[in-house]
Coordinates of C-alpha atoms and ligand atoms in Angstrom, one line a residue:
X9 CA -16.0 23.2 -9.6
X10 CA -13.7 21.2 -8.6
X11 CA -13.9 17.3 -7.2
X12 CA -14.7 15.9 -4.5
X13 CA -12.5 12.9 -3.4
X14 CA -13.2 9.6 -1.0
X15 CA -9.4 8.0 1.0
X16 CA -10.3 5.1 2.4
X17 CA -7.2 4.3 5.0
X18 CA -6.3 7.4 4.6
X19 CA -4.6 7.6 7.9
X20 CA -2.1 5.3 6.8
X21 CA 1.3 4.1 4.2
X22 CA 0.4 4.8 1.0
X23 CA -3.4 6.4 1.9
X24 CA -1.6 9.2 3.7
X25 CA 0.5 10.2 0.4
X26 CA -1.7 10.4 -1.4
X27 CA -3.9 12.3 0.3
X28 CA -0.5 15.2 0.6
X29 CA -0.9 15.0 -3.4
X30 CA -4.1 16.1 -4.0
X31 CA -3.9 18.3 -1.7
X32 CA -1.8 20.3 -3.8
X33 CA -3.8 19.9 -6.3
X34 CA -5.6 22.5 -7.7
X35 CA -8.4 20.6 -9.6
X36 CA -9.3 18.9 -6.2
X37 CA -12.6 20.8 -3.7
X38 CA -12.4 18.5 -0.8
X39 CA -10.3 15.7 0.0
X40 CA -12.1 13.3 2.6
X41 CA -10.5 10.2 4.4
X42 CA -13.0 7.5 5.6
X43 CA -10.5 5.6 8.4
X44 CA -11.3 2.9 11.1
X45 CA -7.8 4.2 13.0
X46 CA -6.6 0.4 13.2
X47 CA -2.8 -0.3 14.2
X48 CA -1.9 0.7 11.3
X49 CA -3.0 3.7 10.8
X50 CA -2.6 6.7 12.5
X51 CA -3.5 10.6 12.9
X52 CA 0.0 11.5 12.8
X53 CA 0.3 10.1 9.3
X54 CA -1.9 12.8 8.7
X55 CA -0.1 15.6 11.1
X56 CA 0.5 18.7 8.3
X57 CA -2.9 18.1 6.7
X58 CA -5.6 17.9 9.2
X59 CA -5.9 22.3 8.8
X60 CA -6.3 22.1 6.0
X61 CA -9.5 23.9 5.0
X62 CA -10.0 21.1 2.2
X63 CA -9.1 18.1 4.1
X64 CA -11.7 16.5 6.4
X65 CA -11.1 13.2 8.9
X66 CA -13.9 10.7 9.0
X67 CA -13.9 8.0 11.7
X68 CA -15.1 4.4 10.4
X69 CA -15.4 1.2 8.9
X70 CA -15.3 0.5 5.2
X71 CA -17.2 -3.0 6.1
X72 CA -20.4 -0.7 7.7
X73 CA -23.0 1.0 5.6
X74 CA -23.8 3.2 8.7
X75 CA -20.2 4.3 8.3
X76 CA -19.2 4.4 5.2
X77 CA -22.5 5.8 3.2
X78 CA -22.3 9.0 5.2
X79 CA -19.2 9.6 3.9
X80 CA -19.6 8.7 0.3
X81 CA -22.6 11.1 0.4
X82 CA -21.2 13.5 -3.0
X83 CA -18.4 12.1 -4.1
X84 CA -16.7 12.1 -7.5
X85 CA -14.1 9.5 -7.1
X86 CA -13.8 6.5 -4.5
X87 CA -10.4 5.8 -3.7
X88 CA -10.3 2.6 -1.6
X89 CA -7.0 2.2 0.5
X90 CA -8.5 0.4 3.6
X91 CA -7.5 -2.6 4.3
X92 CA -5.2 -4.7 6.3
X93 CA -2.2 -5.4 4.7
X94 CA 0.5 -7.1 6.1
X95 CA 1.1 -10.6 4.4
X96 CA 2.4 -12.1 7.8
X97 CA -0.7 -11.3 9.6
X98 CA -3.1 -12.2 7.6
X99 CA -1.3 -16.0 8.1
X100 CA -3.0 -15.6 12.2
X101 CA -5.3 -13.9 11.5
X102 CA -7.3 -14.4 7.7
X103 CA -11.0 -14.1 9.3
X104 CA -9.6 -9.8 9.9
X105 CA -8.9 -9.9 6.4
X106 CA -11.4 -12.0 4.6
X107 CA -14.0 -8.9 6.8
X108 CA -12.2 -5.7 5.5
X109 CA -10.9 -6.5 1.7
X110 CA -13.3 -8.6 0.6
X111 CA -16.4 -7.2 3.0
X112 CA -15.4 -3.9 3.5
X113 CA -15.1 -3.5 -0.6
X114 CA -18.3 -5.1 -1.3
X115 CA -20.2 -2.6 1.6
X116 CA -18.6 0.7 -0.2
X117 CA -19.1 -0.8 -4.1
X118 CA -23.1 -1.4 -2.3
X119 CA -23.6 2.4 -0.8
X120 CA -21.6 3.7 -5.1
X121 CA -24.7 2.1 -7.0
X122 CA -27.0 4.6 -4.7
X123 CA -24.3 7.6 -4.4
X124 CA -22.8 7.3 -8.3
X125 CA -19.5 8.4 -8.4
X126 CA -18.0 9.0 -11.4
X127 CA -14.9 7.1 -10.2
X128 CA -14.0 4.4 -7.8
X129 CA -10.9 3.5 -7.9
X130 CA -10.3 -0.1 -5.9
X131 CA -6.2 0.7 -5.3
X132 CA -5.0 -4.1 -5.4
X133 CA -1.6 -5.3 -4.9
X134 CA 1.2 -7.3 -7.7
X135 CA 1.2 -10.3 -5.4
X136 CA -2.1 -10.4 -6.9
X137 CA -1.3 -12.3 -9.4
X138 CA 1.7 -14.6 -7.3
X139 CA 4.8 -15.7 -7.0
X140 CA 5.9 -15.1 -10.7
X141 CA 9.3 -16.8 -12.0
X142 CA 9.9 -15.3 -14.5
X143 CA 9.6 -12.5 -16.8
X144 CA 6.8 -9.6 -15.7
X145 CA 3.4 -10.2 -16.3
X146 CA 0.3 -7.8 -17.9
X147 CA -3.0 -7.0 -16.3
X148 CA -4.8 -10.2 -18.5
X149 CA -2.1 -12.4 -16.4
X150 CA -4.6 -15.5 -14.8
X151 CA -4.3 -14.8 -10.5
X152 CA -2.6 -16.9 -8.9
X153 CA -3.0 -15.9 -4.7
X154 CA -0.6 -17.5 -2.3
X155 CA -1.6 -16.3 1.2
X156 CA -5.1 -14.9 2.6
X157 CA -3.8 -11.8 1.9
X158 CA -3.3 -11.8 -2.1
X159 CA -6.8 -13.8 -2.0
X160 CA -8.9 -11.8 -0.3
X161 CA -7.2 -8.2 -2.6
X162 CA -7.8 -10.0 -5.9
X163 CA -11.4 -11.2 -4.3
X164 CA -11.8 -7.8 -4.2
X165 CA -11.0 -7.1 -7.0
X166 CA -13.1 -9.7 -9.4
X167 CA -15.7 -8.4 -7.2
X168 CA -15.5 -4.9 -8.6
X169 CA -16.3 -6.8 -11.5
X170 CA -19.0 -7.7 -11.3
X171 CA -20.3 -4.3 -10.2
X172 CA -18.9 -3.0 -13.0
X173 CA -20.4 -5.4 -15.8
X174 CA -24.1 -6.1 -13.7
X175 CA -24.5 -2.8 -12.2
X176 CA -22.2 -0.1 -13.8
X177 CA -20.9 0.9 -11.2
X178 CA -16.8 2.1 -12.4
X179 CA -14.7 0.7 -11.5
X180 CA -11.0 0.9 -12.1
X181 CA -8.3 -1.6 -10.4
X182 CA -4.3 -0.1 -10.1
X183 CA -2.7 -2.8 -8.9
X184 CA 0.8 -1.6 -6.9
X185 CA 4.3 -3.2 -6.8
X186 CA 6.2 -2.6 -3.3
X187 CA 5.7 0.7 -2.1
X188 CA 9.1 2.3 -0.5
X189 CA 9.1 5.8 1.0
X190 CA 8.2 7.7 4.4
X191 CA 5.4 6.9 6.8
X192 CA 4.5 2.7 6.5
X193 CA 4.2 1.1 10.0
X194 CA 7.5 -1.2 10.5
X195 CA 5.9 -4.4 10.6
X196 CA 7.1 -3.4 7.6
X197 CA 10.5 -4.6 5.4
X198 CA 12.2 -1.9 4.7
X199 CA 11.5 0.4 8.2
X200 CA 11.2 -2.6 10.5
X201 CA 15.0 -3.2 9.0
X202 CA 15.9 0.7 10.1
X203 CA 14.9 0.1 13.4
X204 CA 15.9 -3.0 14.3
X205 CA 19.4 -1.3 13.1
X206 CA 19.2 1.3 15.0
X207 CA 18.1 -1.2 18.1
X208 CA 21.7 -2.8 17.5
X209 CA 19.2 -5.5 17.0
X210 CA 19.5 -8.5 14.3
X211 CA 17.6 -8.1 10.8
X212 CA 16.2 -11.6 10.9
X213 CA 15.8 -12.2 6.3
X214 CA 13.3 -14.7 6.0
X215 CA 14.4 -18.3 4.2
X216 CA 17.8 -17.5 2.2
X217 CA 16.8 -13.7 1.5
X218 CA 16.3 -13.7 -2.2
X219 CA 12.8 -12.6 -2.4
X220 CA 12.7 -10.3 -5.1
X221 CA 9.8 -7.5 -4.5
X222 CA 9.9 -4.3 -7.4
X223 CA 10.6 -1.3 -5.4
X224 CA 7.5 1.9 -6.3
X225 CA 8.4 5.0 -5.3
X226 CA 5.3 5.9 -2.2
X227 CA 5.0 9.3 -4.5
X228 CA 5.2 7.3 -7.9
X229 CA 2.9 4.9 -6.9
X230 CA 1.1 8.0 -5.9
X231 CA 0.9 10.4 -9.2
X232 CA 0.1 7.5 -11.1
X233 CA -2.8 6.8 -9.3
X234 CA -3.5 10.6 -9.4
X235 CA -3.3 9.8 -13.2
X236 CA -5.4 7.1 -13.3
X237 CA -8.3 9.0 -11.7
X238 CA -7.8 12.1 -14.1
X239 CA -6.7 9.8 -17.6
X240 CA -7.1 6.3 -16.3
X241 CA -10.3 3.2 -17.9
X242 CA -13.7 2.5 -16.8
X243 CA -13.2 -2.0 -16.6
X244 CA -9.8 -0.9 -17.0
X245 CA -7.3 -2.5 -14.5
X246 CA -3.7 -1.0 -14.6
X247 CA -0.4 -2.5 -13.5
X248 CA 2.4 -0.2 -11.9
X249 CA 5.8 -1.4 -11.0
X250 CA 9.6 0.8 -11.1
X251 CA 11.7 -1.8 -12.9
X252 CA 13.8 -2.5 -9.5
X253 CA 13.6 -5.7 -8.7
X254 CA 16.3 -5.9 -5.8
X255 CA 16.5 -9.2 -3.7
X256 CA 15.7 -8.9 0.2
X257 CA 19.4 -9.7 0.5
X258 CA 20.7 -6.5 -1.2
X259 CA 17.8 -3.9 0.8
X260 CA 19.4 -5.3 4.0
X261 CA 22.8 -4.6 3.3
X262 CA 22.3 -1.8 1.7
X263 CA 20.5 -0.3 5.4
X264 CA 22.7 -1.8 7.1
X265 CA 25.3 0.2 4.5
X266 CA 23.6 3.8 4.7
X267 CA 23.1 3.0 9.0
X268 CA 27.1 2.7 9.8
X269 CA 26.3 -0.4 10.6
X270 CA 27.5 -3.9 10.2
X271 CA 26.4 -6.5 7.9
X272 CA 26.7 -9.6 10.9
X273 CA 23.9 -8.1 12.0
X274 CA 22.0 -10.0 9.1
X275 CA 20.5 -13.0 10.3
X276 CA 18.5 -15.6 8.2
X277 CA 15.6 -17.2 10.2
X278 CA 11.6 -19.6 9.1
X279 CA 10.4 -19.1 6.3
X280 CA 7.1 -16.9 5.2
X281 CA 5.2 -20.0 4.8
X282 CA 3.8 -19.9 1.4
X283 CA 6.6 -17.0 0.0
X284 CA 5.6 -15.6 -3.1
X285 CA 9.2 -15.0 -4.3
X286 CA 9.5 -12.4 -7.0
X287 CA 6.6 -10.5 -8.3
X288 CA 6.3 -8.3 -11.1
X289 CA 4.6 -6.1 -13.7
X290 CA 4.8 -5.5 -16.8
X291 CA 3.1 -1.3 -16.7
X292 CA 2.9 -0.7 -20.7
X293 CA -1.0 0.5 -19.5
X294 CA -0.2 3.6 -17.2
X295 CA 2.6 3.8 -19.7
X296 CA 0.8 4.6 -22.8
X297 CA -0.9 7.1 -20.3
X298 CA 2.0 9.6 -19.3
X299 CA 3.1 7.3 -16.9
X300 CA 6.6 6.8 -15.8
X301 CA 8.4 6.4 -12.0
X302 CA 10.9 9.3 -12.0
X303 CA 12.8 8.3 -8.5
X304 CA 16.3 7.9 -9.2
X305 CA 16.2 4.6 -6.2
X306 CA 19.3 4.5 -4.2
X307 CA 18.9 8.5 -3.5
X308 CA 15.2 7.6 -2.7
X309 CA 16.3 5.0 -0.9
X310 CA 18.4 6.8 1.2
X311 CA 16.0 9.8 1.5
X312 CA 13.4 7.1 3.2
X313 CA 16.1 5.2 4.7
X314 CA 16.8 8.4 6.5
X315 CA 13.6 9.8 6.6
X316 CA 13.3 6.9 10.1
X317 CA 16.8 7.2 11.1
X318 CA 15.4 10.6 12.1
X319 CA 12.6 9.6 13.4
X320 CA 14.3 7.4 16.6
X321 CA 11.4 8.3 18.8
X322 CA 9.1 7.9 16.4
X323 CA 10.1 4.7 15.6
X324 CA 11.5 2.9 18.6
X325 CA 7.9 3.2 19.6
X326 CA 5.6 2.0 16.8
X327 CA 8.3 -0.6 16.4
X328 CA 7.2 -1.8 19.8
X329 CA 4.3 -2.7 18.8
X330 CA 4.7 -3.7 15.8
X331 CA 7.6 -6.0 17.2
X332 CA 5.5 -8.0 19.7
X333 CA 3.5 -9.1 16.2
X334 CA 6.5 -10.6 15.9
X335 CA 7.0 -12.1 19.5
X336 CA 3.4 -12.7 19.3
X337 CA 2.1 -11.1 21.8
Ligands
NAD430 P1 -1.4 0.4 5.7 O1 -1.4 -0.9 6.5 O2 -0.5 1.5 5.9 O3 -3.3 1.2 6.4 C1 -4.4 0.0 5.4 C2 -5.3 1.6 6.7 O4 -6.1 0.9 6.6 C3 -4.9 2.1 7.5 O5 -4.8 3.9 8.1 C4 -6.0 1.4 8.5 O6 -6.5 1.2 9.7 C5 -6.7 0.9 7.0 N1 -8.1 0.8 7.8 C6 -8.1 -0.9 8.3 N2 -9.1 -1.3 8.1 C7 -10.2 -1.0 7.8 C8 -11.9 -0.9 7.8 N3 -12.1 -2.1 7.9 N4 -12.2 0.8 7.2 C9 -11.4 1.6 7.6 N5 -10.6 2.1 7.8 C10 -8.9 0.6 7.3 O7 -1.7 0.6 4.2 P2 -0.6 0.3 2.9 O8 0.4 -0.4 2.8 O9 -0.8 2.3 2.8 O10 -1.8 -0.3 2.0 C11 -2.4 0.6 1.4 C12 -3.0 -0.4 0.6 O11 -2.6 -0.2 -0.9 C13 -4.1 -1.6 -0.2 O12 -5.4 -2.0 0.1 C14 -3.6 -2.2 0.2 O13 -3.9 -3.9 0.4 C15 -2.8 -1.9 -1.1 N6 -1.1 -2.5 -1.7 C16 -0.1 -1.3 -0.6 C17 1.3 -1.3 -1.2 C18 2.8 -1.8 -0.6 O14 4.1 -1.4 -0.5 N7 2.3 -1.4 1.0 C19 1.6 -2.1 -2.3 C20 0.7 -2.6 -3.3 C21 -1.4 -2.7 -3.1
DAU431 O1 3.6 -6.1 -4.6 C1 2.8 -5.2 -2.6 C2 2.6 -5.3 -1.8 O2 3.6 -5.5 -0.4 C3 1.3 -5.2 -0.9 O3 0.4 -5.9 -1.7 C4 1.1 -5.6 0.7 O4 0.1 -4.9 1.0 C5 2.3 -4.9 1.4 O5 2.7 -5.4 2.9 C6 3.7 -6.3 0.7 O6 3.8 -7.1 1.0 P1 5.5 -8.1 0.2 O7 5.1 -9.4 1.4 O8 6.5 -7.6 0.0 O9 5.9 -7.4 1.9 P2 7.1 -7.2 3.5 O10 7.4 -6.0 4.2 O11 6.4 -8.1 4.7 O12 7.9 -7.8 2.9 C7 8.8 -7.8 1.4 C8 10.1 -9.2 1.9 O13 10.7 -9.2 2.9 C9 9.3 -10.3 1.7 O14 10.2 -11.6 0.5 C10 8.9 -11.1 3.3 C11 10.3 -10.4 3.5 N1 10.9 -9.9 4.9 C12 9.7 -9.3 5.4 C13 9.9 -8.4 7.2 C14 8.7 -7.8 7.3 C15 11.5 -10.7 5.8 O15 12.4 -11.0 4.7 N2 12.1 -10.3 7.0 C16 11.3 -9.3 7.5 O16 11.0 -9.1 9.1

């Protein structure tokens, strides 16, 4: 008998890529998706897998016991991607982040005490460590979240540890770097800039554009998560990085270059309040499990930009919604 997996937030960016990987895994029998379908989630992201007999889709809220309990019944592995994920939105509406990212996790952990999955993988983020001026941090580093988003994710990690220690819920935490790849909502840097460039609009870099992120290809991240489910140790935390540290201005220039657009489309705008300067995690621990990033950055970055460019209409529709947020509507 193969594993039965619950993927919360499976209609979002990373979740939908992960579902695709599970569908192709012969050791997995059932992929149940629980997703509220917020502005960030879409069944379009799952179009190619929804007809697969292994896949079940349930629309529901992780913070609602009555939605989440039936979804967790009979499940071996819970993988919790569901979250409010956008830092800029957390500055305007922190309450929603507390509700989904903390209360939602509490509800899932409570249910796990009853339904007893074999593993509960909480998808956290490298942002919980806060800005890292130099070097890279391992899993023992102090948590210093800067935004309501990262504070809500750090709080969820704390709850997970408490439920492990006190109630024996078999939690594992994964803290990934910035993902790039297909199916990301165009409020985030890369798809937003591709979309603006295609529309001939300026690309707004926050502050001096020199903030640094470590760019991890989404399939590499998903492979790491699957490996953690199979070989990771309950109670452990695993950082997942790529060693591809790039300034935002480099990312913007690369996008313009790939699309054949001029560099003067870049503009500098007011900085994000509390903007973390740099992230960098050390991932020796997951390397020891047998994982390495495989993506060649230049190649996958180009492929990603062109993936969005080929879907110009889809992108324009999503970007219309996303830009309303930036215009304060
Ligand atoms: P996303 O915003 O693209 O997707 C989030 C999904 O969760 C959406 O499908 C949404 O409908 C769903 N959702 C939101 N609230 C829900 C609720 N209350 N109940 C059920 N479903 C709900 O996010 P993403 O970028 O795919 O990120 C997924 C996870 O990975 C998040 O937990 C995020 O914190 C974490 N993460 C993301 C990155 C990144 O670079 N994108 C990096 C590290 C960690
Ligand atoms: O590090 C992991 C995190 O990466 C995840 O936990 C988050 O869910 C995910 O959204 C992402 O957070 P960031 O804040 O790093 O991603 P974002 O795409 O919003 O921004 C990337 C960088 O680009 C950041 O330094 C802010 C900057 N930026 C972003 C946008 C949207 C701009 O300069 N202009 C923009 O218009």
